[in-house]
CSV table of C-alpha atoms in Angstrom, one decimal:
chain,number,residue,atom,x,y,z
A,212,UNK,CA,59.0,37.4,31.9
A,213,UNK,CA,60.1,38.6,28.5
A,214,UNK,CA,62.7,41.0,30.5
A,215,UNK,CA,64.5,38.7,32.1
A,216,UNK,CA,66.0,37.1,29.6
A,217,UNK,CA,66.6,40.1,27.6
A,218,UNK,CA,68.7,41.0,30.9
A,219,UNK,CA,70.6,38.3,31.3
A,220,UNK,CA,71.9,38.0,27.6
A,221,UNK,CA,72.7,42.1,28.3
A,222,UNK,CA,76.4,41.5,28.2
A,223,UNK,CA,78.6,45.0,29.9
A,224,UNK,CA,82.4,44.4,30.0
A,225,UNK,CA,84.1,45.0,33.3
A,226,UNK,CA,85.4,48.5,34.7
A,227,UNK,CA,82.9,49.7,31.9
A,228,UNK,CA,80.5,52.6,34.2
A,229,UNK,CA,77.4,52.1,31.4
A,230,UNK,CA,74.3,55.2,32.4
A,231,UNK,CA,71.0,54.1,33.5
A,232,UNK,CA,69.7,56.1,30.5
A,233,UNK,CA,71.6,53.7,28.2
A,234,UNK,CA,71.2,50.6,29.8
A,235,UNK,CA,67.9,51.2,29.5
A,236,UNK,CA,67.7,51.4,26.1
A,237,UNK,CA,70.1,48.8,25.6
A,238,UNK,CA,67.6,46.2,27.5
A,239,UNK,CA,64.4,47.5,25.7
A,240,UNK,CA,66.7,46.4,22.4
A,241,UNK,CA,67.2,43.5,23.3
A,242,UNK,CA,63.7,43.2,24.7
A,243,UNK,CA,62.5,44.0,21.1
A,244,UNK,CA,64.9,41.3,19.4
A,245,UNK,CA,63.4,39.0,21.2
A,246,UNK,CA,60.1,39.3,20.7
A,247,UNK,CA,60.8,39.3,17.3
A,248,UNK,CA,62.1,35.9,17.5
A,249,UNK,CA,59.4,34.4,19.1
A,250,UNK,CA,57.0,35.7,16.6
A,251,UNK,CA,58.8,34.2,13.9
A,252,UNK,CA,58.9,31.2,15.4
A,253,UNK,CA,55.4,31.0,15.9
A,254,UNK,CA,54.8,32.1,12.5
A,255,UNK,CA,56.5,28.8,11.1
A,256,UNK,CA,54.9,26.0,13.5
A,257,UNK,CA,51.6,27.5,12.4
A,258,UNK,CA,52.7,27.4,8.6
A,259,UNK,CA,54.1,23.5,9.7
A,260,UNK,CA,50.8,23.0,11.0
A,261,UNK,CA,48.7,24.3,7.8
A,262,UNK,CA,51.0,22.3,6.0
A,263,UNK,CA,50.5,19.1,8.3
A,264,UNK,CA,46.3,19.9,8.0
A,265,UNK,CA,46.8,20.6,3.8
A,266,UNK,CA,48.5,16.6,3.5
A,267,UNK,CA,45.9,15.3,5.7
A,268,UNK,CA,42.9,16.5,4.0
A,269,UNK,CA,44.7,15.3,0.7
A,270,UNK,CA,45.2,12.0,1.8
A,271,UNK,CA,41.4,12.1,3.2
A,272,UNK,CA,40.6,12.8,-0.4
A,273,UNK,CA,42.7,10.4,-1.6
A,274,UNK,CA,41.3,7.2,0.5
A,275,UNK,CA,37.2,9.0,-0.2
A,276,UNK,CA,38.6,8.9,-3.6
A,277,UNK,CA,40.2,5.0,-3.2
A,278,UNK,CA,37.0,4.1,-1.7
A,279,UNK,CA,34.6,5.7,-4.0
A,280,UNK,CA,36.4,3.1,-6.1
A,281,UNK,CA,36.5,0.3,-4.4
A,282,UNK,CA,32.5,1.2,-4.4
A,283,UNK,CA,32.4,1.3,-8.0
A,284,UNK,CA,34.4,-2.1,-8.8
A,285,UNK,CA,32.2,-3.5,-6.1
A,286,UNK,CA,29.7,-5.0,-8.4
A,287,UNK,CA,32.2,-6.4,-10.4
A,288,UNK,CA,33.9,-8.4,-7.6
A,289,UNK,CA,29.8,-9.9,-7.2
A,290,UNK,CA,29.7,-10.3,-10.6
A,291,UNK,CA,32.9,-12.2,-10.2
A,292,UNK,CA,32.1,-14.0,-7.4
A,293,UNK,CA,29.2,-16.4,-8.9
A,294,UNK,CA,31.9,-18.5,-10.3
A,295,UNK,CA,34.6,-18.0,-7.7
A,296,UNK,CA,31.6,-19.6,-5.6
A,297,UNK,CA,31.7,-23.5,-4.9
A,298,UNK,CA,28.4,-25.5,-5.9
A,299,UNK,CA,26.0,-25.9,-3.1
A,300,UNK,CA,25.7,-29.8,-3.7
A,301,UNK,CA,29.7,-30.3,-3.7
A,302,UNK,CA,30.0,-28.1,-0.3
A,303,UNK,CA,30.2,-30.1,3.4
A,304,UNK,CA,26.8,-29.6,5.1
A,305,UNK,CA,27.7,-27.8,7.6
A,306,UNK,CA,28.8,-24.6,4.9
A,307,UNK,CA,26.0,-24.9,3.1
A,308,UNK,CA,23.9,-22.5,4.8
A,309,UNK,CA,26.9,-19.9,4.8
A,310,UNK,CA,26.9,-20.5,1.1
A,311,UNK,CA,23.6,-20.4,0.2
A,312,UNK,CA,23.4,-16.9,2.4
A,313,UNK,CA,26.2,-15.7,0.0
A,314,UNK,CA,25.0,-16.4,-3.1
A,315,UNK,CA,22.1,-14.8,-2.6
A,316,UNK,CA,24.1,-11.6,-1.8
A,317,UNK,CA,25.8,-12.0,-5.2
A,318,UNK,CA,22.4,-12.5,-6.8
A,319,UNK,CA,21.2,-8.7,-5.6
A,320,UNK,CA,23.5,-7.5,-8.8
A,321,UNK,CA,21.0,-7.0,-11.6
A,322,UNK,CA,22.7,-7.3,-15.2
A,323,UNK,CA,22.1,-4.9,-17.8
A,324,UNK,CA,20.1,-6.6,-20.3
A,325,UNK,CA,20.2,-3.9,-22.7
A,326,UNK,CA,24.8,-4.6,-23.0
A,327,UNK,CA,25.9,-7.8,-25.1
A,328,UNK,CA,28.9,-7.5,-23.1
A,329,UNK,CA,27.4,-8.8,-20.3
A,330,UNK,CA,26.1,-12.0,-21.3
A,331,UNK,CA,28.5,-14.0,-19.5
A,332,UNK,CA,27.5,-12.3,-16.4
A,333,UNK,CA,23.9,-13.2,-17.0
A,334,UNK,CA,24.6,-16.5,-17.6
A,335,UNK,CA,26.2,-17.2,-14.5
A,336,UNK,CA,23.6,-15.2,-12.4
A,337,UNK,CA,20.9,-17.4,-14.2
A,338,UNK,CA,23.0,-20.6,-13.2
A,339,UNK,CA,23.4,-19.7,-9.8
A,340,UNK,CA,19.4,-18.7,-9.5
A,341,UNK,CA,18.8,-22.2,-10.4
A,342,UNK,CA,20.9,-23.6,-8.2
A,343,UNK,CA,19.7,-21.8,-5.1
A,344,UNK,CA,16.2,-22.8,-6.3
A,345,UNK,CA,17.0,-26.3,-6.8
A,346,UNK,CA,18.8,-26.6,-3.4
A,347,UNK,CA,15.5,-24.8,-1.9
A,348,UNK,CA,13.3,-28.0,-3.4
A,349,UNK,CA,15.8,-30.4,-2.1
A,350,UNK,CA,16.7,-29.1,1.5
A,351,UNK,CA,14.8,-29.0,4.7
A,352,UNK,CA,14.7,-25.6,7.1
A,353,UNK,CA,16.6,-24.1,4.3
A,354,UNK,CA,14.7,-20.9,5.3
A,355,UNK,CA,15.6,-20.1,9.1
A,356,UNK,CA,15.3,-16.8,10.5
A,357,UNK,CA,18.5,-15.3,10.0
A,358,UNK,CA,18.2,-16.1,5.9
A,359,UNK,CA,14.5,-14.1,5.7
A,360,UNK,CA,16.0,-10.9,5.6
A,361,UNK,CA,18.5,-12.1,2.5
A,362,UNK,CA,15.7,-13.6,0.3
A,363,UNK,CA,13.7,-10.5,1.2
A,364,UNK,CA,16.4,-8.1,-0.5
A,365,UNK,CA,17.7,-11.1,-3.0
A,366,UNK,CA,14.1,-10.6,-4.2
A,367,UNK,CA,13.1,-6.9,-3.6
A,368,UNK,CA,16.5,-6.0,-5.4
A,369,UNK,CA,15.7,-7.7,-8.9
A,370,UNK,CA,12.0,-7.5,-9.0
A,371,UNK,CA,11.3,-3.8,-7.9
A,372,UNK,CA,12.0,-1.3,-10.9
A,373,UNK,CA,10.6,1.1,-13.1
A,374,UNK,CA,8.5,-0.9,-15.3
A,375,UNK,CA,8.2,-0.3,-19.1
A,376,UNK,CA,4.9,1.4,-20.1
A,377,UNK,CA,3.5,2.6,-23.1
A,378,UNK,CA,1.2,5.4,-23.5
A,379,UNK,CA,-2.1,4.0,-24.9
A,380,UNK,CA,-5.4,5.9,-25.4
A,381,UNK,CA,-8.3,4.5,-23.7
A,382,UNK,CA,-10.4,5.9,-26.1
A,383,UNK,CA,-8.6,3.9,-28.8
A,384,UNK,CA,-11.2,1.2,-30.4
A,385,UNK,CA,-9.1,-2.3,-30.3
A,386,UNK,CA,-9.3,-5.3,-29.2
A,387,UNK,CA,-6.9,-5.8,-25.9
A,388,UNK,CA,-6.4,-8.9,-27.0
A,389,UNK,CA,-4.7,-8.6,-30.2
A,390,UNK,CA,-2.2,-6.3,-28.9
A,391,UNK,CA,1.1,-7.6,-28.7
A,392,UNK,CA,2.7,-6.9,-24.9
A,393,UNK,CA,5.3,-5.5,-24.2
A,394,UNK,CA,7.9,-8.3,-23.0
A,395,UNK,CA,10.2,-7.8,-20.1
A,396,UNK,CA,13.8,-8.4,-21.1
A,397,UNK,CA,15.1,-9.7,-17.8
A,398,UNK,CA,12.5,-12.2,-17.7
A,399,UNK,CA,14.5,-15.0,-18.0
A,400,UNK,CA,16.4,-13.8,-14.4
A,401,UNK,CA,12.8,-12.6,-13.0
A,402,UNK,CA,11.3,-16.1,-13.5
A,403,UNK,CA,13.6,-17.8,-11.3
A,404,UNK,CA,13.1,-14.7,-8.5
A,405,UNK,CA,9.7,-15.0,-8.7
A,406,UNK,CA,9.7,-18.8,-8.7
A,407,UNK,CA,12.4,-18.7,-5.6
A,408,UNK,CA,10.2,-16.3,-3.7
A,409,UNK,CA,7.1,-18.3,-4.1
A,410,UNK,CA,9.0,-21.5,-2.4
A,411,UNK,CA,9.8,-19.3,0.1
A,412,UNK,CA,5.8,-18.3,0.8
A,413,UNK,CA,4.7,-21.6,0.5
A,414,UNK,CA,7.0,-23.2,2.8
A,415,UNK,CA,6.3,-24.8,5.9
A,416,UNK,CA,9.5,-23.8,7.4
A,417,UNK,CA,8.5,-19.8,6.9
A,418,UNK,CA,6.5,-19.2,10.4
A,419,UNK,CA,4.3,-16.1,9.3
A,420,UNK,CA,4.7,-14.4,12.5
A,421,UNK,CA,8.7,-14.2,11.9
A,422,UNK,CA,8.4,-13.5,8.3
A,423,UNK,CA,6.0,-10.6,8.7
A,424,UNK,CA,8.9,-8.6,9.3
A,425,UNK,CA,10.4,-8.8,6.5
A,426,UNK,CA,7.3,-9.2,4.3
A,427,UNK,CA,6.0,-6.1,5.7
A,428,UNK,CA,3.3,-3.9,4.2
A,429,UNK,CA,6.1,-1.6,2.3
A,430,UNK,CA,7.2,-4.9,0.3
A,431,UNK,CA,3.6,-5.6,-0.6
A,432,UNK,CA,3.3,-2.2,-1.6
A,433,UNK,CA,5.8,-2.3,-4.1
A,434,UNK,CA,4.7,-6.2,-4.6
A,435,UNK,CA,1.2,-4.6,-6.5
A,436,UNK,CA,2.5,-1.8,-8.3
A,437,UNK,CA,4.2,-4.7,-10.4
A,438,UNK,CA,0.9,-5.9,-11.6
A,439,UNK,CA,1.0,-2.6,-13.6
A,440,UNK,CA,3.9,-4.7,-15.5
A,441,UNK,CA,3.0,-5.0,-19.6
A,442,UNK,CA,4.1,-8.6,-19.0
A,443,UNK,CA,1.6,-11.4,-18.7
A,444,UNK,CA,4.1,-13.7,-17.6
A,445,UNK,CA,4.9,-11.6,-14.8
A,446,UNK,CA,1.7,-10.4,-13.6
A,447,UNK,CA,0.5,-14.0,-13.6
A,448,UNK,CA,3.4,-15.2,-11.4
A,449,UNK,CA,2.6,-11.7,-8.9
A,450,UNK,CA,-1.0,-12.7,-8.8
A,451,UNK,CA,-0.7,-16.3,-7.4
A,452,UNK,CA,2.4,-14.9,-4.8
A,453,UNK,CA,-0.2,-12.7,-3.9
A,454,UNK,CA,-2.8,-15.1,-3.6
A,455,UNK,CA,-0.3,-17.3,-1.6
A,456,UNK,CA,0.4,-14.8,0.8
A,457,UNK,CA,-2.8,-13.2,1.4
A,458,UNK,CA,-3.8,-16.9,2.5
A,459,UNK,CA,-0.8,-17.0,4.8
A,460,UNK,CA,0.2,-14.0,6.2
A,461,UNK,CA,-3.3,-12.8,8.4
A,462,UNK,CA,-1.6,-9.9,9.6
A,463,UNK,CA,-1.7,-8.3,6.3
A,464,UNK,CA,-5.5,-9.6,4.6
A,465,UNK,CA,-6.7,-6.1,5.5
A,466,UNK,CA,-4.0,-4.5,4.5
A,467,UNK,CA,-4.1,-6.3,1.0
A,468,UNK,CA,-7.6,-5.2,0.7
A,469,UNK,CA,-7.2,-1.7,1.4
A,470,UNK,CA,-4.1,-1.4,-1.0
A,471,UNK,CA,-6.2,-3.3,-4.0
A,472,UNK,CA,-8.7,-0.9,-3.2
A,473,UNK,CA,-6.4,2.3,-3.9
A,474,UNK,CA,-5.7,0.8,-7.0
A,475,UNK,CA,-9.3,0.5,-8.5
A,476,UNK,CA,-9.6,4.2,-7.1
A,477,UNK,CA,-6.4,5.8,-9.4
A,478,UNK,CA,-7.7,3.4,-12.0
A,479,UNK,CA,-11.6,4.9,-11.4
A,480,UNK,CA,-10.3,8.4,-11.0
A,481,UNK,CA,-7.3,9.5,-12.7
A,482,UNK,CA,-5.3,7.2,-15.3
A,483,UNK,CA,-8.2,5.1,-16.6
A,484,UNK,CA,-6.0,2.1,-17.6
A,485,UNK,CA,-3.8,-0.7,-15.7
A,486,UNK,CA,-2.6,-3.5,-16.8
A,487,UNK,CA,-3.4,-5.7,-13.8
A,488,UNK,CA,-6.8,-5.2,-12.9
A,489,UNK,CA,-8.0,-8.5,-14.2
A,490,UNK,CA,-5.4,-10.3,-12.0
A,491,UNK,CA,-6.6,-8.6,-8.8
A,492,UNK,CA,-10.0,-8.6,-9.9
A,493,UNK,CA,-9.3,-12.8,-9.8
A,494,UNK,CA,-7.6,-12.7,-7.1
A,495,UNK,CA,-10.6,-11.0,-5.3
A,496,UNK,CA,-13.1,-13.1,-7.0
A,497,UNK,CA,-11.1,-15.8,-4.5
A,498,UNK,CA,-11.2,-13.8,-1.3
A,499,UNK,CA,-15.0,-12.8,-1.9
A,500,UNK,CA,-15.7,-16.5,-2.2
A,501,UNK,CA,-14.2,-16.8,1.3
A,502,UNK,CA,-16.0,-13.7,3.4
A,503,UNK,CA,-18.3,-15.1,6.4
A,504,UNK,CA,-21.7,-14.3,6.5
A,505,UNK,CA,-23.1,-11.8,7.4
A,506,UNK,CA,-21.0,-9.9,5.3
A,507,UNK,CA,-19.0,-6.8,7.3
A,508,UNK,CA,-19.8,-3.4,6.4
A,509,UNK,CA,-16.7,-2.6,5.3
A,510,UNK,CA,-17.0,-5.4,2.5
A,511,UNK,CA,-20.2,-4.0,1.2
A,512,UNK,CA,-18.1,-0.8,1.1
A,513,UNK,CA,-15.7,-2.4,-0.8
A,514,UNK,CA,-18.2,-3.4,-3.4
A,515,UNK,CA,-20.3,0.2,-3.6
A,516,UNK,CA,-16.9,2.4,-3.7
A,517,UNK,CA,-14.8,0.6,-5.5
A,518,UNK,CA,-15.9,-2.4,-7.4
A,519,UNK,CA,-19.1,-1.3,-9.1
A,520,UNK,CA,-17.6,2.0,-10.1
A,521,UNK,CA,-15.1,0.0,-12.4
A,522,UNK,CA,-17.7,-0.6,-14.5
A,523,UNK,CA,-17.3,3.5,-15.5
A,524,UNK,CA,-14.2,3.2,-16.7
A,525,UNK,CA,-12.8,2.7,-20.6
A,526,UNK,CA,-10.5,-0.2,-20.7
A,527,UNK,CA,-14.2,-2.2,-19.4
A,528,UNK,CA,-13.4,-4.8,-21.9
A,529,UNK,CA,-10.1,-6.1,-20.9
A,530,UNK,CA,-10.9,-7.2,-17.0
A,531,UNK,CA,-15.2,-7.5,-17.8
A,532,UNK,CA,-15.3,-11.3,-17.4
A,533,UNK,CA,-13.1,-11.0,-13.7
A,534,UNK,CA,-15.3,-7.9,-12.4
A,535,UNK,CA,-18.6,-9.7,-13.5
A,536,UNK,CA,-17.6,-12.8,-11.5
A,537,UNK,CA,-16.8,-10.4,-8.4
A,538,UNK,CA,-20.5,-9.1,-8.6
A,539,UNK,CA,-21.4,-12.5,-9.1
A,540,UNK,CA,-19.6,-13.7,-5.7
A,541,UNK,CA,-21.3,-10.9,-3.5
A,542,UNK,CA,-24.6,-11.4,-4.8
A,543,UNK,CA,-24.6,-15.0,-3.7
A,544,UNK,CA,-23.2,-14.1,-0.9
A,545,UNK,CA,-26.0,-11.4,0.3
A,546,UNK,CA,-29.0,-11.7,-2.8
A,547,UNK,CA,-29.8,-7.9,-1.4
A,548,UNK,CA,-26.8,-6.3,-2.8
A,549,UNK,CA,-28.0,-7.1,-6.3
A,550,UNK,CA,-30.5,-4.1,-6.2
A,551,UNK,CA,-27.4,-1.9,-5.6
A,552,UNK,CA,-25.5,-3.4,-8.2
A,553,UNK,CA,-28.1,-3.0,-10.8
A,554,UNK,CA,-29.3,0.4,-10.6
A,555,UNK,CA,-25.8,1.6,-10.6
A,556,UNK,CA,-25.2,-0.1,-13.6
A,557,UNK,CA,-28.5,1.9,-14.8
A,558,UNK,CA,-26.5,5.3,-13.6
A,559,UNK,CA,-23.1,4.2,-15.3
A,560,UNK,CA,-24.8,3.1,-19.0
A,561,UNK,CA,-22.7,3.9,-21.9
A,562,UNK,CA,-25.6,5.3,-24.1
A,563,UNK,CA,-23.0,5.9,-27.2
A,564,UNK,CA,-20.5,3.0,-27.3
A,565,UNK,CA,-22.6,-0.1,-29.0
A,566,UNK,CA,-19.4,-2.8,-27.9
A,567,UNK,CA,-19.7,-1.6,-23.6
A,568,UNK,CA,-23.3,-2.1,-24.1
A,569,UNK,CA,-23.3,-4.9,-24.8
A,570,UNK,CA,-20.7,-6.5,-22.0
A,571,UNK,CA,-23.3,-4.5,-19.7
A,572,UNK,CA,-26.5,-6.8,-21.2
A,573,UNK,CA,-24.4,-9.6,-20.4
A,574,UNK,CA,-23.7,-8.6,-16.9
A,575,UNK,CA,-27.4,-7.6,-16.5
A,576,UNK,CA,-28.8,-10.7,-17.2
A,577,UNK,CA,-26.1,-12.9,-15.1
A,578,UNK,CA,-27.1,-10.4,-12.2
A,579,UNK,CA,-31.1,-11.1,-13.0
A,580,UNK,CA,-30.4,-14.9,-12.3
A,581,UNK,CA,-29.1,-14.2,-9.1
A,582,UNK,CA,-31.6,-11.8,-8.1
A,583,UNK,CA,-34.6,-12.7,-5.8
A,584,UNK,CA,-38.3,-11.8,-7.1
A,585,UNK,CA,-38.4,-9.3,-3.7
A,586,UNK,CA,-35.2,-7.0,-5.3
A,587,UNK,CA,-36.7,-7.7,-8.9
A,588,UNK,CA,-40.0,-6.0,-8.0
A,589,UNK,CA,-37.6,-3.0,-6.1
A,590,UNK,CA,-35.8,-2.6,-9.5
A,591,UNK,CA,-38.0,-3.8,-12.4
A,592,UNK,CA,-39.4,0.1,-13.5
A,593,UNK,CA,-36.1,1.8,-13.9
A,594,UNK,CA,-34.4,-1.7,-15.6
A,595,UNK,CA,-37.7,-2.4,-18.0
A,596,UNK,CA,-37.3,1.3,-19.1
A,597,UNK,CA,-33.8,0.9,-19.9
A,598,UNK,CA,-34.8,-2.4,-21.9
A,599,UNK,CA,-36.9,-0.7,-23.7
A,600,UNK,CA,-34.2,1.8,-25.1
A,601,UNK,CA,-32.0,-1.0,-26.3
A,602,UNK,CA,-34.8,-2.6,-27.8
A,603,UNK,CA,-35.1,0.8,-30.1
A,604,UNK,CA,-31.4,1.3,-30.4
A,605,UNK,CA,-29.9,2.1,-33.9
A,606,UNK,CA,-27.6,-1.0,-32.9
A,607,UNK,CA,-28.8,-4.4,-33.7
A,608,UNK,CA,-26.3,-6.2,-31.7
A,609,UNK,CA,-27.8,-4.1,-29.0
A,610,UNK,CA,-31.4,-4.7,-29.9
A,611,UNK,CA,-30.6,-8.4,-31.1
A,612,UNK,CA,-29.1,-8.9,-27.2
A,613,UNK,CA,-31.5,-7.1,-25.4
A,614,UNK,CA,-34.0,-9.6,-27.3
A,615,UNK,CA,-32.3,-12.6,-25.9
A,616,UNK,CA,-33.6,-12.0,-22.8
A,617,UNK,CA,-36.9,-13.6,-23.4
A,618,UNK,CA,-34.5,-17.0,-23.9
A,619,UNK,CA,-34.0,-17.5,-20.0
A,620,UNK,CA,-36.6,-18.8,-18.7
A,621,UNK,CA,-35.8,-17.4,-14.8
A,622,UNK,CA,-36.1,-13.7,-16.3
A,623,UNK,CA,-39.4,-14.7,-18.5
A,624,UNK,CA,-40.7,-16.1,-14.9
A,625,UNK,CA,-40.0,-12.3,-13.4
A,626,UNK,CA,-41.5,-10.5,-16.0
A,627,UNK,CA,-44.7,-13.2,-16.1
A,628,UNK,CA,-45.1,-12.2,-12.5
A,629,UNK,CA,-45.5,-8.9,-12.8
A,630,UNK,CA,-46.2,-8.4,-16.1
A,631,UNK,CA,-49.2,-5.7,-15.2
A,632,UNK,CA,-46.4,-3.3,-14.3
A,633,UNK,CA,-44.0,-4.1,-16.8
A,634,UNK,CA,-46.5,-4.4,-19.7
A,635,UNK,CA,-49.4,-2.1,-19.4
């Protein structure tokens, strides 16, 4: 194929005898020539085309690059758009739904409280927060099925966050409450959240079968590590959205337990303090009250492995009156579980801290109230013997509350009873 060409552009003048030898060579010249060519034509289309591949992956860059910023002004276009946003109450009914779904995107920005600069911002992110709240209050079937997954991330993205903590010793000897919490800076954005989410619980237009998709066990999850928050405010807010939807969403009351359950066990077990163990301790003190009798196995669990062992840990003082009511609940609930209760407070007695001692008398005679004269006689030995030792103790708030016993008349009854055993 590459001959024939070379032939035919062979040119040998007329009359002109050329020998085979040298026509020969003249063709493989030619040949040669234009091989060449061709070679150096492919040479610069595929230089043309590494060119063509250099300016596209350069202009590739250059829209990644245009995009990347596009990402980055993103927030400010959100930021921008709570007042480029018409009011809810001015807009024609049939828009409102649209509008309300878009201001809740623009509410998933959280501010940095930390800048002055932004206080404008804030301000208009408060603004809109109350308005969405206020048209909540005042709108029927606000919440339909296509808005639950914006109020879910609305909410998730300005509640969920590292929380501020502060390393504190649980050996430290104060009073929990004369320390001064920390306060949460964004509060005055979190309120509304956590005021907007608990309409959303609450309301009769949220079918729990729907919404349980969306308030799935991840979000509660992440709902109680917040009660970790140094906040009161907040916790208190998280505690009755809790409350709320424990009571509404059955799909997840077993869940809810067995999550609140993890948390007493890292409390028990490893860190030793946590800010919200009083609020879930309440909040349990409320779903206790409720348990049908007979009680299930798995509640008496509850109570062996993870309630009663609370009563080991340091920070004791700052959730005792919550975790005495618990034991309170059960024993009134089954009057048997008081023998368990008791002797394990016998195994976990602080023998050198005077103030824990103390909280456990208190408990111990609450507990005796409750108890039947059948567990009494099961548990009088080992609790008489330990009465005895506070009665001796160096301590006389520890003798002078042991003493007090003799005041309630139900536990003078016990003792009266079998006072051959108790008092040979």
């Amino acid at each position: 194929a590459l001959l024939a060409p070379a032939m035919k552009a062979t040119e040998i003048p007329a009359g002109r005898k050329v020998r085979p030898a040298a026509k020969a060579l003249l063709a493989l010249m030619k040949l040669i020539q234009t091989v060449k060519r061709r070679i150096g034509s492919e040479d610069k289309k595929a230089a043309q085309r590494g060119t063509g591949s250099n300016n596209e992956t350069k202009g590739k860059a250059a829209s990644s690059a245009g995009s990347a910023q596009t990402q980055v002004r993103k927030p400010q276009e959100k930021i921008g758009s709570f007042t480029a946003l018409p009011k809810l109450r001015e807009a024609p009914a049939g828009e409102r739904t649209e509008l309300f779904r878009r201001k809740m995107e623009a509410c998933t920005v959280v501010l940095d409280f930390t800048n002055e600069a932004t206080q404008p911002e804030r301000e208009a992110k408060r603004q809109t927060l109350l308005e969405i709240v206020e048209y909540v209050n005042n709108t029927r079937n606000c919440f339909n099925e296509a808005l639950m997954v914006d109020v879910v991330n609305m909410v998730g993205a300005n509640i969920f966050r590292a929380l501020l903590t502060r390393n504190k010793d649980p050996l430290a000897f104060s009073d929990p409450e004369d320390d001064e919490p920390l306060l949460e800076k964004a509060w005055s954005h979190l309120q509304i959240v956590y005021e907007f989410f608990l309409r959303f619980v609450v309301s009769n237009d949220v079918d729990p079968k729907i919404a349980k998709r969306f308030v799935d066990q991840n979000f509660m999850l992440k709902l109680l590590e917040l009660f970790d928050s140094e906040d009161p405010r907040e916790r208190d807010y998280i505690k009755t959205i809790l409350h709320r939807t424990y009571g509404k969403f059955m799909a997840l009351r077993a869940f809810v337990r067995k999550a609140i359950q993890h948390v007493f066990f890292k409390v028990i077990y490893e860190c030793e303090t946590h800010n919200g163990v009083g609020e879930l301790l309440e909040i349990l003190g409320s779903i206790i009250n409720g348990f049908a009798l007979p009680l299930k196995e798995e509640h008496k669990d509850f109570l062996i492995k993870a309630l009663i062992p609370l009563h080991k840990v340091k920070s004791l003082a700052s959730f005792y009156q919550q975790l005495s009511y618990c034991m309170a609940q059960y024993v009134e609930k089954d009057p048997r579980l008081s023998y368990d209760i008791i002797t394990s407070m016998l195994r976990f007695w602080p023998v050198s801290i005077t103030a824990k001692q103390v909280l456990f008398l208190n408990e111990l005679e609450e507990m005796l109230e409750l108890t039947q004269p059948s567990e009494f006689h099961r548990v009088m030995v080992v609790l008489f013997r330990r009465l005895a030792l506070c009665i001796r103790f160096p301590h006389f708030q520890v003798a002078e509350r042991t003493l007090f016993f003799w005041n309630n008349d139900y536990i003078v009854k016990l003792i009266n009873q079998n006072r051959r055993e108790l008092f040979p």
